[in-house]
Tab-separated table of C-alpha atoms in Angstrom:
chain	number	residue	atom	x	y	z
P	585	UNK	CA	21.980	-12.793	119.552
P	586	UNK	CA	20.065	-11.420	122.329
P	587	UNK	CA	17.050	-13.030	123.944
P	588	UNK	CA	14.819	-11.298	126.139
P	589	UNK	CA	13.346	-14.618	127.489
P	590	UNK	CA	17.402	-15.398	128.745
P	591	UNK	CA	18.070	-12.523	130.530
P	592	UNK	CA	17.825	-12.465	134.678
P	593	UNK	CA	14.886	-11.183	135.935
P	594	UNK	CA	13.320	-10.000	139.362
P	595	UNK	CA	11.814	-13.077	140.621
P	596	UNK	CA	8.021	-13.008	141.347
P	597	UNK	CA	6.934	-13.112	144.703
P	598	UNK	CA	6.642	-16.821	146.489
P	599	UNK	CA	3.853	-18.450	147.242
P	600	UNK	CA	3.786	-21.144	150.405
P	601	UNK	CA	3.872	-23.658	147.642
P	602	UNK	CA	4.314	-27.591	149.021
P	603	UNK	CA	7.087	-29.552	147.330
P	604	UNK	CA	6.584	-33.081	146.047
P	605	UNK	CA	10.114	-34.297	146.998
P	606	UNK	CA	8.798	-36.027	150.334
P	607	UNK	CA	5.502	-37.192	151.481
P	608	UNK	CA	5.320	-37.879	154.684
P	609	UNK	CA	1.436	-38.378	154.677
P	610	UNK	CA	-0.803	-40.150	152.504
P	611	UNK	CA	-3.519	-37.946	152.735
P	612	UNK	CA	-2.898	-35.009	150.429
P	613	UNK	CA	-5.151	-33.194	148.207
P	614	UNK	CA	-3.604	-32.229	144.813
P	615	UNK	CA	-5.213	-28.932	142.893
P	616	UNK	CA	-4.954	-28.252	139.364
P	617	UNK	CA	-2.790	-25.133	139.250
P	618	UNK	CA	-0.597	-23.700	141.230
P	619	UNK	CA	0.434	-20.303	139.923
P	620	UNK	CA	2.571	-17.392	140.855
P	621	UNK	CA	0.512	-14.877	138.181
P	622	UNK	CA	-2.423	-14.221	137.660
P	623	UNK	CA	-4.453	-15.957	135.097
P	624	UNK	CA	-5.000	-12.956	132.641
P	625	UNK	CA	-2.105	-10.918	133.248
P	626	UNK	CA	-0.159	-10.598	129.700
P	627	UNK	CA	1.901	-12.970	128.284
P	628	UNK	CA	5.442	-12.917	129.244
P	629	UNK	CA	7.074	-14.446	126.139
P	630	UNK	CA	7.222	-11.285	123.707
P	631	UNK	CA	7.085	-13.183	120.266
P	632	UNK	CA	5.917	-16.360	121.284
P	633	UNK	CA	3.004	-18.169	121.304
P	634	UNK	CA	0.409	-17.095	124.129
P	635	UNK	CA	-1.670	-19.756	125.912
P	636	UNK	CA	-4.203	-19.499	128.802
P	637	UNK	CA	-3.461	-21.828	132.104
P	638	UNK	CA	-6.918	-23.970	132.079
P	639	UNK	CA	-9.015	-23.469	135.103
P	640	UNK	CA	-8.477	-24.887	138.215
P	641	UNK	CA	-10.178	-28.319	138.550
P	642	UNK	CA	-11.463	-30.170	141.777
P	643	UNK	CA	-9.024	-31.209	144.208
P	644	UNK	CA	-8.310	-35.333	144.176
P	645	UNK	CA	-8.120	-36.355	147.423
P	646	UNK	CA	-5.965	-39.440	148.124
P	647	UNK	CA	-6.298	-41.706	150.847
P	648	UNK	CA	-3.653	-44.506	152.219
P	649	UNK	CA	-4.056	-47.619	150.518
P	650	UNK	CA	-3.830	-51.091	152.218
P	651	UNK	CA	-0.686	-53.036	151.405
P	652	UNK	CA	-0.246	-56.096	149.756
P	653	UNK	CA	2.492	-58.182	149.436
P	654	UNK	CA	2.557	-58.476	145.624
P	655	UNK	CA	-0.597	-57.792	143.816
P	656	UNK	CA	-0.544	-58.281	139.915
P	657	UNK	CA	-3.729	-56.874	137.591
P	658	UNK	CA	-4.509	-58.065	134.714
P	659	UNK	CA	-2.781	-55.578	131.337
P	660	UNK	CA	-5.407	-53.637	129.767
P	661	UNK	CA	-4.560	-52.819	125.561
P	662	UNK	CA	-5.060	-49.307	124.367
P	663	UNK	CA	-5.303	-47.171	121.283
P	664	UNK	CA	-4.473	-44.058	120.469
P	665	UNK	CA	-5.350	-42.050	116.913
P	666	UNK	CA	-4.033	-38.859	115.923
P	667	UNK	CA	-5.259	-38.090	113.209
P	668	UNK	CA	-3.450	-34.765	112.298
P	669	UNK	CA	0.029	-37.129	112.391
P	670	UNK	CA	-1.503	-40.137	111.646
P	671	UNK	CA	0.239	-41.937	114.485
P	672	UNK	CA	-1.881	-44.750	115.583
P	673	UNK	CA	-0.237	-45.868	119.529
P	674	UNK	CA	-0.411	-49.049	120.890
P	675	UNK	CA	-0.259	-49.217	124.779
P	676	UNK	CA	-0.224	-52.077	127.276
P	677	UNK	CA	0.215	-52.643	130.919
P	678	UNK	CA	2.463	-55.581	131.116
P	679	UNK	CA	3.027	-55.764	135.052
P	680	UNK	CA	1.899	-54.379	137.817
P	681	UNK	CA	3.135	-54.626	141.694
P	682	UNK	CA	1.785	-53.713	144.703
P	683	UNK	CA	5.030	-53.963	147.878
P	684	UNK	CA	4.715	-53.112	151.049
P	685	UNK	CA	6.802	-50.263	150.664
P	686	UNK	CA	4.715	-47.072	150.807
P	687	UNK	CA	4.858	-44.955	147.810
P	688	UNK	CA	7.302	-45.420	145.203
P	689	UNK	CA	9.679	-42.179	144.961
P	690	UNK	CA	12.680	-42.953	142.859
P	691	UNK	CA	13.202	-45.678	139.888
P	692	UNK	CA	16.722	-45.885	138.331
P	693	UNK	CA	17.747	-48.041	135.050
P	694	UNK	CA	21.349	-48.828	134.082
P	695	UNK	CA	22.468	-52.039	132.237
P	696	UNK	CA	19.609	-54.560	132.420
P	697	UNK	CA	18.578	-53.715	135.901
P	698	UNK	CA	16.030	-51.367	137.786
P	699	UNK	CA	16.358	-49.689	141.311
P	700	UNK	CA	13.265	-48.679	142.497
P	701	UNK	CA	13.106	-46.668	145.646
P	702	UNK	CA	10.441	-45.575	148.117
P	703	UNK	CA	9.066	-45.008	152.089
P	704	UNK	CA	10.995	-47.944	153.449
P	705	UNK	CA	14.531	-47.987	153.937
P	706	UNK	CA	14.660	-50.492	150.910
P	707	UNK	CA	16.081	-50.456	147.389
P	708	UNK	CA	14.544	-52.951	145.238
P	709	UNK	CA	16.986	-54.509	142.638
P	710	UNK	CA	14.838	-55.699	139.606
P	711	UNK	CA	16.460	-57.651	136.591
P	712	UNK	CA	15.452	-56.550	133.066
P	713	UNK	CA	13.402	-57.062	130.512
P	714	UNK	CA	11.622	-59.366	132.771
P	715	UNK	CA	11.093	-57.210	135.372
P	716	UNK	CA	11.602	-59.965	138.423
P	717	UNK	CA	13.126	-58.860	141.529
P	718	UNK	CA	16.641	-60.577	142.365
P	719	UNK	CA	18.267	-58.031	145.185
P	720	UNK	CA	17.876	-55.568	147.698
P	721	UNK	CA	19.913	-52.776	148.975
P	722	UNK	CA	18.961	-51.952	152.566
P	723	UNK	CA	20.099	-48.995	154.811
P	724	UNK	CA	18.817	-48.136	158.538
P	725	UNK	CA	17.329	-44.508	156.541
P	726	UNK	CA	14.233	-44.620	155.184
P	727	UNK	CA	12.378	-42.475	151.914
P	728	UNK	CA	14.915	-42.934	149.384
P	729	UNK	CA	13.803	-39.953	147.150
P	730	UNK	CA	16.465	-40.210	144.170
P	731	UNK	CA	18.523	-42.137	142.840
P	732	UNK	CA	21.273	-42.559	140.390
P	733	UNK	CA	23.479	-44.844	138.534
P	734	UNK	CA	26.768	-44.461	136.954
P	735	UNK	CA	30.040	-46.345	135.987
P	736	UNK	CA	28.777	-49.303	138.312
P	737	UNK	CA	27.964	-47.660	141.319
P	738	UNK	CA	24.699	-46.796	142.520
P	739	UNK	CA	23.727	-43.363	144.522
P	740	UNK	CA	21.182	-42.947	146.649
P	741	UNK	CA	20.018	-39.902	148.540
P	742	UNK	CA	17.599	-40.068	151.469
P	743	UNK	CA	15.256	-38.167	153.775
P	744	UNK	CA	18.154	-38.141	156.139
P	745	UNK	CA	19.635	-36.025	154.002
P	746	UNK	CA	22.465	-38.252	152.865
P	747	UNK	CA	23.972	-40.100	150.404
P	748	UNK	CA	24.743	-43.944	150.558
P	749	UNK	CA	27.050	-45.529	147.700
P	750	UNK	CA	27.008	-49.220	146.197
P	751	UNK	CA	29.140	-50.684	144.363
P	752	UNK	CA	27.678	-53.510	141.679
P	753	UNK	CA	29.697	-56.319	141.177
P	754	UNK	CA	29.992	-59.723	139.408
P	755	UNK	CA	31.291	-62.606	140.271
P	756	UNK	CA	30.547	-66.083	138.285
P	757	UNK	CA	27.930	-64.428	136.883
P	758	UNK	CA	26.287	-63.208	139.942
P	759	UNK	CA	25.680	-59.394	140.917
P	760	UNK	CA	26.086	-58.064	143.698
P	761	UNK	CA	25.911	-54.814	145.860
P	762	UNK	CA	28.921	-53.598	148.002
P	763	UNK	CA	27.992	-50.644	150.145
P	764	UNK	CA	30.908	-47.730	150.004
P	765	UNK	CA	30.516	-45.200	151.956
P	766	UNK	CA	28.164	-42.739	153.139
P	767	UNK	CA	27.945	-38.665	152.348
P	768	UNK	CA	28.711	-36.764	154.292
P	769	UNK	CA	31.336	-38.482	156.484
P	770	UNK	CA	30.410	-38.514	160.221
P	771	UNK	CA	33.807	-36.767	161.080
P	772	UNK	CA	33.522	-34.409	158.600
P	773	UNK	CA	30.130	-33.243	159.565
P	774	UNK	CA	31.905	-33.006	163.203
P	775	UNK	CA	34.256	-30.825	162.588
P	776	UNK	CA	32.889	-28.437	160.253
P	777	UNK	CA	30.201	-27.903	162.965
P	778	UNK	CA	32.516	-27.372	165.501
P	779	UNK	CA	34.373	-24.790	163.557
P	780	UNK	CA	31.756	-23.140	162.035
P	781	UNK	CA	31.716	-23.659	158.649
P	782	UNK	CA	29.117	-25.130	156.504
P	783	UNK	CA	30.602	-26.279	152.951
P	784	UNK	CA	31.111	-29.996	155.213
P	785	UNK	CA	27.646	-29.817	156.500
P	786	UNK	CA	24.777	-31.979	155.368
P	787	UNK	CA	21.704	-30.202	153.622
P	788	UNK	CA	19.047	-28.543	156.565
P	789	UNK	CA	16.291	-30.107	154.467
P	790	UNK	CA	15.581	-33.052	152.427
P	791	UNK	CA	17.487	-33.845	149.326
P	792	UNK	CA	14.948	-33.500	146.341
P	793	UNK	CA	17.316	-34.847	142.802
P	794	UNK	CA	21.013	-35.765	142.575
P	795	UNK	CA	23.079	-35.503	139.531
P	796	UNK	CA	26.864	-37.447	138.805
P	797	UNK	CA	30.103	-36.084	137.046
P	798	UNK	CA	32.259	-38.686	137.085
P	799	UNK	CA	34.429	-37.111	134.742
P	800	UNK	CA	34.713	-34.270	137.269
P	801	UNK	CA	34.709	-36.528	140.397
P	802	UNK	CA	31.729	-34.829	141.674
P	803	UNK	CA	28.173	-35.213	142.929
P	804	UNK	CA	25.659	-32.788	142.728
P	805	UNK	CA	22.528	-32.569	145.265
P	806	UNK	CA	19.851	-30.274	145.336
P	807	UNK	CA	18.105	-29.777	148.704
P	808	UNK	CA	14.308	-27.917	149.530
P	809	UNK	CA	16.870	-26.091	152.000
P	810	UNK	CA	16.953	-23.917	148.527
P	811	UNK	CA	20.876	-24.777	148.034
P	812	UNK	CA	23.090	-26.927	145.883
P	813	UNK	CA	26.188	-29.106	147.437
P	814	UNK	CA	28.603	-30.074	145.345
P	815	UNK	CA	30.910	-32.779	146.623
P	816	UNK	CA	33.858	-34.668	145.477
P	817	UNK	CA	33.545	-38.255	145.417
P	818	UNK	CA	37.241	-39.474	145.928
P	819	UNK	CA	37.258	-37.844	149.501
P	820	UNK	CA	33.299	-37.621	150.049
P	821	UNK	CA	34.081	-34.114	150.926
P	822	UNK	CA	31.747	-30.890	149.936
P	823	UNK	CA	33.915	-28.261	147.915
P	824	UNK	CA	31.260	-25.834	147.476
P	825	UNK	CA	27.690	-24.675	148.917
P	826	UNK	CA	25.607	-23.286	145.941
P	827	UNK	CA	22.961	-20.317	146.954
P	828	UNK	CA	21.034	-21.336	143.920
P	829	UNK	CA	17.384	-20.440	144.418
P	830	UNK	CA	14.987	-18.007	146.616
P	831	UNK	CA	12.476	-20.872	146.993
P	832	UNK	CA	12.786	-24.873	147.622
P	833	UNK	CA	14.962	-26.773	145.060
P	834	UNK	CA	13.085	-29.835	143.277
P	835	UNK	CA	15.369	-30.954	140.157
P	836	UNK	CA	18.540	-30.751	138.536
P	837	UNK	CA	20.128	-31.610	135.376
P	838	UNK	CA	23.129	-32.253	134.336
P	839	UNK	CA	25.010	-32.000	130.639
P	840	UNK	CA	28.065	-33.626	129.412
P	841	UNK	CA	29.963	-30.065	129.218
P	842	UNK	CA	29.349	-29.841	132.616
P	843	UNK	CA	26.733	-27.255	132.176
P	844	UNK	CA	24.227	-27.082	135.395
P	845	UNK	CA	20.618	-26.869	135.356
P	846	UNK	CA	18.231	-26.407	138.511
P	847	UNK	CA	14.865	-26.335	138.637
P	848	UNK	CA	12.511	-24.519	141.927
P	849	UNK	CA	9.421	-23.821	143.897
P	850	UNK	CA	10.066	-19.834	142.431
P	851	UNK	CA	9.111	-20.519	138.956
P	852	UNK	CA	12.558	-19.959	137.693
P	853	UNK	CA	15.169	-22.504	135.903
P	854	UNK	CA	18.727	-21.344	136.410
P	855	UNK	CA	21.803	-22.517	134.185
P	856	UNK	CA	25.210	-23.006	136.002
P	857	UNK	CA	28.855	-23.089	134.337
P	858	UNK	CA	31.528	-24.051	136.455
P	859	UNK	CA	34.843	-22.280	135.737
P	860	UNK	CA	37.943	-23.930	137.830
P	861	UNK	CA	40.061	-20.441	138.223
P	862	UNK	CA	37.492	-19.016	140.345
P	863	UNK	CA	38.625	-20.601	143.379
P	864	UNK	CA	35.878	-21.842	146.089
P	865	UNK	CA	32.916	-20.983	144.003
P	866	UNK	CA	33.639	-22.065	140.790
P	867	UNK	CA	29.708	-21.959	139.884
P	868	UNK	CA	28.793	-19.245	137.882
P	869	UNK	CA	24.579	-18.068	136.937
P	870	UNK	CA	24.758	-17.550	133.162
P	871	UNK	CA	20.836	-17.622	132.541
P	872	UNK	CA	17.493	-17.282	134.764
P	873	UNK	CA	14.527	-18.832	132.497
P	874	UNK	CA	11.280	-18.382	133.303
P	875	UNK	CA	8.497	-20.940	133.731
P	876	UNK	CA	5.435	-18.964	133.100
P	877	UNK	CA	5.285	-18.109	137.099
P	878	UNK	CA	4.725	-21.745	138.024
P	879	UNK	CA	7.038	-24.021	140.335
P	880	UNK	CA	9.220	-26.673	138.071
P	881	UNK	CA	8.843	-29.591	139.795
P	882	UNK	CA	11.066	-31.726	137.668
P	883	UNK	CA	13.812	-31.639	134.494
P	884	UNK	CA	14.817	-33.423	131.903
P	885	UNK	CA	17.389	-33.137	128.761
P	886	UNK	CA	16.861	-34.658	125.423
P	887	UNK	CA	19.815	-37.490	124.160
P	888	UNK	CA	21.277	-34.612	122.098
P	889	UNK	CA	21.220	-32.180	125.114
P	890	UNK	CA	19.479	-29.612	122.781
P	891	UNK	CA	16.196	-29.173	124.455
P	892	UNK	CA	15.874	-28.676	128.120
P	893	UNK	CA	12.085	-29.850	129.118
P	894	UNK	CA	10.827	-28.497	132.599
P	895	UNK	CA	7.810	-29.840	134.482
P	896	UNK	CA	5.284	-27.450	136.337
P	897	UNK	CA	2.732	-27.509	138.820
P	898	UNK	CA	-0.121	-25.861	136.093
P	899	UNK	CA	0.260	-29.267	134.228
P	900	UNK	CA	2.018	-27.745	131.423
P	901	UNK	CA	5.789	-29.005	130.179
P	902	UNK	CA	7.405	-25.948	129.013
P	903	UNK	CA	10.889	-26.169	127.186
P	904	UNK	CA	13.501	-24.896	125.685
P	905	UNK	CA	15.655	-25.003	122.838
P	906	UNK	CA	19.169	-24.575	121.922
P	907	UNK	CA	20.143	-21.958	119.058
P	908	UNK	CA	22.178	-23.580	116.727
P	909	UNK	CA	24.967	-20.724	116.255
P	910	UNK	CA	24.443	-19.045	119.322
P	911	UNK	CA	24.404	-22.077	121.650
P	912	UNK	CA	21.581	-19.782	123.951
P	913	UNK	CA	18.582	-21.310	124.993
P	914	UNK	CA	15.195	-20.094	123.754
P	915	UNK	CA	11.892	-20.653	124.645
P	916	UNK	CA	10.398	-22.993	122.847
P	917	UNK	CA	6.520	-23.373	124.097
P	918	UNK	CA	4.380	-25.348	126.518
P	919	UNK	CA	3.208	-29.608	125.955
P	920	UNK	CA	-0.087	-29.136	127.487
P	921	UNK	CA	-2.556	-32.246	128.358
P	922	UNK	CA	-1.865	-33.378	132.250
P	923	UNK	CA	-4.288	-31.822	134.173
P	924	UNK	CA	-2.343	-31.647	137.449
P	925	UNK	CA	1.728	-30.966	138.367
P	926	UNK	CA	3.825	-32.742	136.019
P	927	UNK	CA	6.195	-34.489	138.602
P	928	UNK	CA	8.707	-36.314	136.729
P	929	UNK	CA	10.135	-36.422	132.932
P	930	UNK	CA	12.441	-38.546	130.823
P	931	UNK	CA	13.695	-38.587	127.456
P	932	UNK	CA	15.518	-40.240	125.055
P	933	UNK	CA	15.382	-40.621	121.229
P	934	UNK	CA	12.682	-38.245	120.151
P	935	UNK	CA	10.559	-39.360	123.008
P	936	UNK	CA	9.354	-37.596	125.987
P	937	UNK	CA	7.621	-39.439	128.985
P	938	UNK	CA	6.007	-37.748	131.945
P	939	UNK	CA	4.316	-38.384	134.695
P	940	UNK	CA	1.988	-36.457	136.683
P	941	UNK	CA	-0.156	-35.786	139.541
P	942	UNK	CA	-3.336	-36.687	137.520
P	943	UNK	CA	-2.648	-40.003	137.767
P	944	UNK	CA	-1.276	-40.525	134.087
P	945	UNK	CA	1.921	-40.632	132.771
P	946	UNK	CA	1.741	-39.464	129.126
P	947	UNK	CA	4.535	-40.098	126.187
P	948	UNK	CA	5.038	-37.657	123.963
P	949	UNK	CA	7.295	-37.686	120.482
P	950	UNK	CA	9.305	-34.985	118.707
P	951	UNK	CA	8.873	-34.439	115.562
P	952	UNK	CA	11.186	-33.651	112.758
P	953	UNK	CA	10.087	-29.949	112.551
P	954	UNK	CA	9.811	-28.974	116.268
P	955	UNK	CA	6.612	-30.064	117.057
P	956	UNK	CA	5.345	-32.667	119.907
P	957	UNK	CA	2.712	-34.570	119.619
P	958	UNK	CA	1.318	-36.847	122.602
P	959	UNK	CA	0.776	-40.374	121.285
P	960	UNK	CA	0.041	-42.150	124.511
P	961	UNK	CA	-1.782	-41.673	127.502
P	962	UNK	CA	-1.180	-44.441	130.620
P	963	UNK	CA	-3.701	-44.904	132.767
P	964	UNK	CA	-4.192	-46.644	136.082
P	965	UNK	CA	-2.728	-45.707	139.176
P	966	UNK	CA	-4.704	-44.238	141.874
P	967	UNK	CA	-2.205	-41.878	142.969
P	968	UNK	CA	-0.102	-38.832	141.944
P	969	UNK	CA	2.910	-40.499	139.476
P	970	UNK	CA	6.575	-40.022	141.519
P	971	UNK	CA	8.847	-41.289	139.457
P	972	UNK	CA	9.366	-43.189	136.409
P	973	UNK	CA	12.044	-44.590	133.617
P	974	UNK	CA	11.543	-45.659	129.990
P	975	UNK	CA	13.502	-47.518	127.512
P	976	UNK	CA	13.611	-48.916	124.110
P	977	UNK	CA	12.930	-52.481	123.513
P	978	UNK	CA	12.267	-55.175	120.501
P	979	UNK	CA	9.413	-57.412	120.178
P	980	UNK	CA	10.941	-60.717	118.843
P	981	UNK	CA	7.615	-62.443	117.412
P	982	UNK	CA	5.799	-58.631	116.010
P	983	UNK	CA	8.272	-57.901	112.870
P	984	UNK	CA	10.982	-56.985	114.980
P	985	UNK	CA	9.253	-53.599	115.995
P	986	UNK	CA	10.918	-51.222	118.374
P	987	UNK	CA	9.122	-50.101	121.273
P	988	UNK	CA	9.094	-47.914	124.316
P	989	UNK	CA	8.809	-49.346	127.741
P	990	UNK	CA	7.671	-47.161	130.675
P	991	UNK	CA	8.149	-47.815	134.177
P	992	UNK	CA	5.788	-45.852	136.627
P	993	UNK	CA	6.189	-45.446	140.404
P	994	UNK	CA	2.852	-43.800	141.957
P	995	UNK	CA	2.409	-42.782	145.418
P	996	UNK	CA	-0.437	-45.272	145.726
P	997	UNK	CA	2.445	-47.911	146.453
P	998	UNK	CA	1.877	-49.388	142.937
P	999	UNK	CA	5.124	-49.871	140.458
P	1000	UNK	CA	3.838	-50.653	136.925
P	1001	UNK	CA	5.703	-51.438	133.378
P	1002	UNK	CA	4.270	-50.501	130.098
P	1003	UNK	CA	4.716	-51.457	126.362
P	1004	UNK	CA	3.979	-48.235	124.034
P	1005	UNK	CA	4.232	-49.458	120.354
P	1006	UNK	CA	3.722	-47.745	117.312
P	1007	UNK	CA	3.788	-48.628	113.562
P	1008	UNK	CA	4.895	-45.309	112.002
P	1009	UNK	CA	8.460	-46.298	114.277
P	1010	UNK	CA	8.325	-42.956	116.514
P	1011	UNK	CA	10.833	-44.755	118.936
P	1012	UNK	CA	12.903	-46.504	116.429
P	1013	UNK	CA	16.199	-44.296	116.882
P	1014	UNK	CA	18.382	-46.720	119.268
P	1015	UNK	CA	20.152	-44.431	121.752
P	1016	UNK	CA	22.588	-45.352	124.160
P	1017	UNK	CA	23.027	-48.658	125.910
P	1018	UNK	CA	19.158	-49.313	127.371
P	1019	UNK	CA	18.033	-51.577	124.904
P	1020	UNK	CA	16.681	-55.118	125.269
P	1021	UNK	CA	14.844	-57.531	123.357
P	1022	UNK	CA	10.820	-58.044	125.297
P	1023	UNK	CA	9.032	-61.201	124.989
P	1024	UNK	CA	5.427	-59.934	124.312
């Protein structure tokens, strides 16, 4: 079944567009849109819905805050009414702290515990549903800016462009961190220097997402050097270099059948199969998508791995949706509300939370027939949102209602935790393994 929105195109021509993997000063001004097209050229999409890019706003200009040790504020309640759903939202900050860490870059939950990451060359270990900090994973590198967790170990990459390992472990009923080994080996990197060959090399620019295979043995990075390394963990070793994009690489996704999904600075979102006979570049480009000639600055797959949701610098989340006998992905529309780059997404269950450079992180749920609907909006950070990580929870005391819990990492320093309830049970669907019971 043929889909004009699938096919490879000729890529628009790039912008000097700035990335959001790495900050190095606090002192940025964020604009509303960032676009590679014009505003009234003609819609793209033959045959589906057209949609103007709202104007550009003013710039927010964000200054370095002053560092406290911990600072708490006091949770604010919210509602939220839609009244075309009737879905009434109820949204609470339950915690907010203020480290002396810089801004917070990279937040990572797995099995009752949190890893937040951020300017320092600390990880933060935080124990769930409590949210209290029992660990810390240190490195001499600093800006951790991604990290994942899978099968007990913990992956980190940082603005060194590496890739430190942990192992978690428990004894008596203690965890603990073992550190494993460092990507790429120090040798390694020797010796493919010295003989000229780069698939051992480290990334020339900072590592922007990370993705894990264990199944496969292998670790995927993307870099804003506008490659992807893929390297296999039982030898640390890269086994193939990736030419992926034309402009800076900010996300990637991953999919249980192994099916590749990258995200850039040239508007584009490119799907990878790997095929094992094809010797040192088993990567193959089945599908370019297009992102209504803005920069994807972040991805994100639903539980199913039916709809692939892409983040952009207009504010708009665009996605996509899998044909159910074709298997092809299709465009599916643009979530619009954030008024500024959309810089991270998660979902789960037939929720979708982002965050964005407005400030606000906004969760959104999936209806039945297709359509979103935003039923919360989170405000009050003072900076662009980096990074953040939801899960489902129960209230033990509120008729055993299920309920969404955000965490939000903002570039003003600030790491907050939200409650998002509502009574028509838009979160109720218990997916995986990330789900505690929340003392209200």
């Amino acid at each position: 079944m043929a889909n004009n929105n699938m096919e490879p195109t000729e890529e628009p021509p790039i912008m000097n567009v700035p990335s959001f993997a790495i900050r190095e000063n606090h002192n940025i001004e964020f604009l509303r849109s960032i676009s590679l097209r014009e505003e009234n050229s003609d819609n793209y999409f033959s045959g589906s819905p057209s949609f103007t890019p709202p104007r550009r706003s003013n710039p927010i200009a964000l200054s370095a805050f002053s560092l406290a040790e911990s600072q708490t504020i006091t949770p604010s309640v919210h509602t939220l009414q839609k009244n075309n759903r009737s879905t009434i939202t109820t949204y609470k900050c339950i915690l907010s702290v203020l480290k002396k860490d810089g801004q917070v870059l990279s937040i990572a939950i797995s099995d009752g515990i949190a890893y937040t990451g951020s300017e320092s060359n600390v990880i933060r270990v935080w124990k769930l549903p409590e949210f209290t900090e029992y660990g810390q994973l240190k490195s001499k590198a600093k800006m951790v800016v991604a990290i994942q967790v899978s099968n007990d170990r913990v992956f980190a990459a940082y603005a060194d462009c590496k890739i430190r390992i942990w192992s978690r472990r428990t004894w008596d009923g203690i965890t603990k961190h073992v550190r494993l080994a460092t990507i790429p080996k120090m040798g390694g990197y020797v010796l493919s220097y010295i003989s000229g060959k780069d698939k051992m090399m480290k990334h020339t620019a900072p590592i922007s997402s990370l993705a894990i295979n264990l199944s496969d043995d292998i670790i995927y990075t993307a870099s804003l050097d506008k490659t992807v390394k893929v390297w296999r963990i039982s030898d640390l070793k890269c086994i193939e270099t990736i030419q992926a994009h034309s402009a800076p690489i900010n996300a990637i996704a991953l999919w249980e059948d192994g099916v590749l999904y990258t995200a850039s600075d040239d508007a584009t979102v490119k799907v990878w199969r790997r095929n094992f006979c094809r010797g040192d570049r088993p990567h193959a480009l089945t599908v370019t998508l297009q992102a209504k000639y803005s920069p994807v600055k972040t991805l994100s797959l639903s539980s199913e791995g039916g709809i692939l949701y892409g983040g952009c610098t207009d504010g708009y989340i665009h996605y996509w949706t899998k044909g159910w006998f074709s298997g092809q992905l299709q465009y599916g529309g643009p979530l619009r509300g954030h008024t500024h780059a959309v810089m991270c997404l998660t979902s789960f269950a037939n929720l979708v939370v982002s965050g964005s450079a407005d400030s606000t992180s906004r969760v959104w749920v999936r209806h039945q027939d297709g359509v979103h609907t935003c039923i919360a909006v989170l405000e009050g950070h003072r900076g662009p949102i980096r990074s953040l990580a939801a899960f489902q929870g129960k209230v033990l005391d509120e008729s055993d209602q299920d309920e969404c819990i955000v965490c939000t990492g903002s570039m003003d320093g600030v790491l907050k935790v939200w409650r998002v309830k509502s009574p028509n049970n838009t979160s109720s669907k218990r997916i995986g393994s990330e789900y505690y019971e929340v003392k209200p």
